[in-house]
Amino acid sequence: MHASEPGPPDGPEPPRPPEREELPELPELPEYAERVLDTAERIPPGRVMTYGDIAEWLEEGGPRQVGRVMALYGGAAPWWRVVRADGVLLEGHELRALEHYRAEGTPLREAGRATEGHVPRIDMRRARWDGGEM
């Protein structure tokens, strides 16, 4: 044995760490939810689709079903690009959404003085995407 080679351990071999337990399998994402999220992912930065637009594009469900999918599974998707038809920002997430809209150059309509919280709305006429070139 050369001096650079390790010798036998001085004592008993250290215990091996226990085998890592298998993580429980996550429930499979429903097929409809996958389709909704895929559509949300395709919306270009600076553009939006309404909940109803996505349902119409998929030819399945309606605005409420799309909204439910986004509420349950949409956290990792660009949720701020899926909006209400009137352009009002998602309640409770207005400031986070505004950061995204401003960073992406999404057309906004500044809020009037009478608007609660003075939060702008999305300019739906200019920001709405029809799904072209998907």
Short mmCIF file of C-alpha atoms in Angstrom, two decimals:
data_model
loop_
_atom_site.label_atom_id
_atom_site.label_comp_id
_atom_site.label_asym_id
_atom_site.label_seq_id
_atom_site.Cartn_x
_atom_site.Cartn_y
_atom_site.Cartn_z
CA MET A 1 0.00 0.00 0.00
CA HIS A 2 1.34 3.45 -0.83
CA ALA A 3 1.13 6.33 1.59
CA SER A 4 -1.37 8.14 -0.65
CA GLU A 5 -3.82 5.23 -0.64
CA PRO A 6 -6.39 5.15 2.15
CA GLY A 7 -5.98 2.40 4.66
CA PRO A 8 -8.65 0.27 6.25
CA PRO A 9 -11.13 2.11 8.45
CA ASP A 10 -10.11 2.52 12.05
CA GLY A 11 -13.35 1.22 13.39
CA PRO A 12 -16.59 -0.33 12.28
CA GLU A 13 -17.98 0.88 8.99
CA PRO A 14 -20.36 3.83 9.48
CA PRO A 15 -24.01 2.95 9.05
CA ARG A 16 -25.50 3.60 5.65
CA PRO A 17 -28.28 6.14 5.42
CA PRO A 18 -31.69 4.54 5.23
CA GLU A 19 -33.07 4.07 1.76
CA ARG A 20 -35.00 7.10 0.69
CA GLU A 21 -38.72 6.49 0.83
CA GLU A 22 -40.59 6.77 -2.39
CA LEU A 23 -42.64 9.94 -2.58
CA PRO A 24 -46.33 9.35 -3.01
CA GLU A 25 -47.39 9.83 -6.59
CA LEU A 26 -49.17 13.07 -7.25
CA PRO A 27 -52.58 12.72 -8.79
CA GLU A 28 -52.44 12.98 -12.54
CA LEU A 29 -53.40 16.38 -13.91
CA PRO A 30 -56.81 16.12 -15.56
CA GLU A 31 -56.62 16.23 -19.36
CA TYR A 32 -58.80 19.35 -19.53
CA ALA A 33 -56.53 21.14 -17.05
CA GLU A 34 -53.49 20.23 -19.16
CA ARG A 35 -55.15 21.72 -22.23
CA VAL A 36 -56.07 24.93 -20.38
CA LEU A 37 -52.56 25.35 -18.99
CA ASP A 38 -50.99 24.59 -22.37
CA THR A 39 -53.13 27.31 -23.93
CA ALA A 40 -52.14 29.79 -21.20
CA GLU A 41 -48.47 28.99 -21.86
CA ARG A 42 -48.90 29.86 -25.54
CA ILE A 43 -50.24 33.38 -24.91
CA PRO A 44 -47.44 35.73 -25.95
CA PRO A 45 -45.98 38.20 -23.43
CA GLY A 46 -47.93 41.45 -23.45
CA ARG A 47 -51.13 39.77 -24.62
CA VAL A 48 -54.08 38.20 -22.78
CA MET A 49 -56.98 35.82 -23.32
CA THR A 50 -60.15 35.75 -21.27
CA TYR A 51 -61.37 32.68 -19.44
CA GLY A 52 -64.13 32.45 -22.04
CA ASP A 53 -61.66 32.84 -24.93
CA ILE A 54 -59.74 29.80 -23.71
CA ALA A 55 -62.92 27.73 -23.31
CA GLU A 56 -64.00 28.75 -26.80
CA TRP A 57 -60.56 27.98 -28.24
CA LEU A 58 -60.62 24.52 -26.64
CA GLU A 59 -64.26 24.01 -27.67
CA GLU A 60 -64.91 22.64 -24.20
CA GLY A 61 -66.07 23.98 -20.84
CA GLY A 62 -66.76 27.59 -20.11
CA PRO A 63 -65.23 30.56 -18.30
CA ARG A 64 -65.92 29.10 -14.85
CA GLN A 65 -64.23 25.80 -15.68
CA VAL A 66 -61.16 27.61 -17.04
CA GLY A 67 -61.10 29.83 -13.95
CA ARG A 68 -61.27 26.78 -11.71
CA VAL A 69 -58.34 25.16 -13.53
CA MET A 70 -56.30 28.35 -13.21
CA ALA A 71 -57.13 28.64 -9.51
CA LEU A 72 -56.16 25.03 -8.77
CA TYR A 73 -53.24 24.42 -11.12
CA GLY A 74 -52.21 27.72 -12.71
CA GLY A 75 -49.56 28.89 -10.25
CA ALA A 76 -46.66 27.84 -12.49
CA ALA A 77 -48.33 29.04 -15.68
CA PRO A 78 -48.47 32.70 -16.78
CA TRP A 79 -51.73 33.17 -14.85
CA TRP A 80 -51.70 36.94 -15.35
CA ARG A 81 -52.34 36.43 -19.09
CA VAL A 82 -55.70 34.74 -18.43
CA VAL A 83 -58.11 37.49 -17.43
CA ARG A 84 -61.68 38.62 -16.95
CA ALA A 85 -63.44 39.92 -20.04
CA ASP A 86 -63.82 43.39 -18.52
CA GLY A 87 -60.04 43.76 -18.00
CA VAL A 88 -60.30 44.07 -14.21
CA LEU A 89 -57.22 42.60 -12.53
CA LEU A 90 -57.47 39.42 -10.48
CA GLU A 91 -58.61 40.39 -6.99
CA GLY A 92 -55.93 39.90 -4.38
CA HIS A 93 -53.21 39.61 -7.02
CA GLU A 94 -53.44 43.07 -8.60
CA LEU A 95 -49.95 44.27 -7.67
CA ARG A 96 -48.19 41.05 -8.74
CA ALA A 97 -50.13 41.06 -12.00
CA LEU A 98 -49.30 44.72 -12.63
CA GLU A 99 -45.60 43.96 -12.27
CA HIS A 100 -45.93 41.32 -15.00
CA TYR A 101 -48.04 43.55 -17.26
CA ARG A 102 -45.61 46.44 -17.01
CA ALA A 103 -42.59 44.19 -17.57
CA GLU A 104 -44.24 42.63 -20.66
CA GLY A 105 -45.67 45.87 -22.04
CA THR A 106 -49.29 44.73 -21.79
CA PRO A 107 -51.59 47.60 -22.82
CA LEU A 108 -53.32 49.07 -19.76
CA ARG A 109 -55.99 51.69 -19.22
CA GLU A 110 -55.11 53.94 -16.32
CA ALA A 111 -57.69 54.00 -13.57
CA GLY A 112 -59.92 56.98 -13.10
CA ARG A 113 -60.13 58.82 -9.79
CA ALA A 114 -63.38 57.04 -8.93
CA THR A 115 -61.80 53.59 -9.39
CA GLU A 116 -61.28 51.85 -6.07
CA GLY A 117 -57.56 51.61 -5.31
CA HIS A 118 -56.73 53.45 -8.54
CA VAL A 119 -55.63 50.15 -10.13
CA PRO A 120 -55.50 50.22 -13.93
CA ARG A 121 -57.37 47.74 -16.10
CA ILE A 122 -56.13 45.81 -19.08
CA ASP A 123 -56.91 47.56 -22.37
CA MET A 124 -58.78 44.58 -23.78
CA ARG A 125 -59.16 46.11 -27.24
CA ARG A 126 -55.37 46.23 -27.66
CA ALA A 127 -54.18 43.38 -25.40
CA ARG A 128 -56.59 40.58 -26.32
CA TRP A 129 -55.02 37.75 -28.27
CA ASP A 130 -57.11 35.65 -30.64
CA GLY A 131 -54.89 32.57 -30.48
CA GLY A 132 -53.46 33.15 -33.93
CA GLU A 133 -50.23 31.37 -34.76
CA MET A 134 -50.60 28.86 -31.91
#
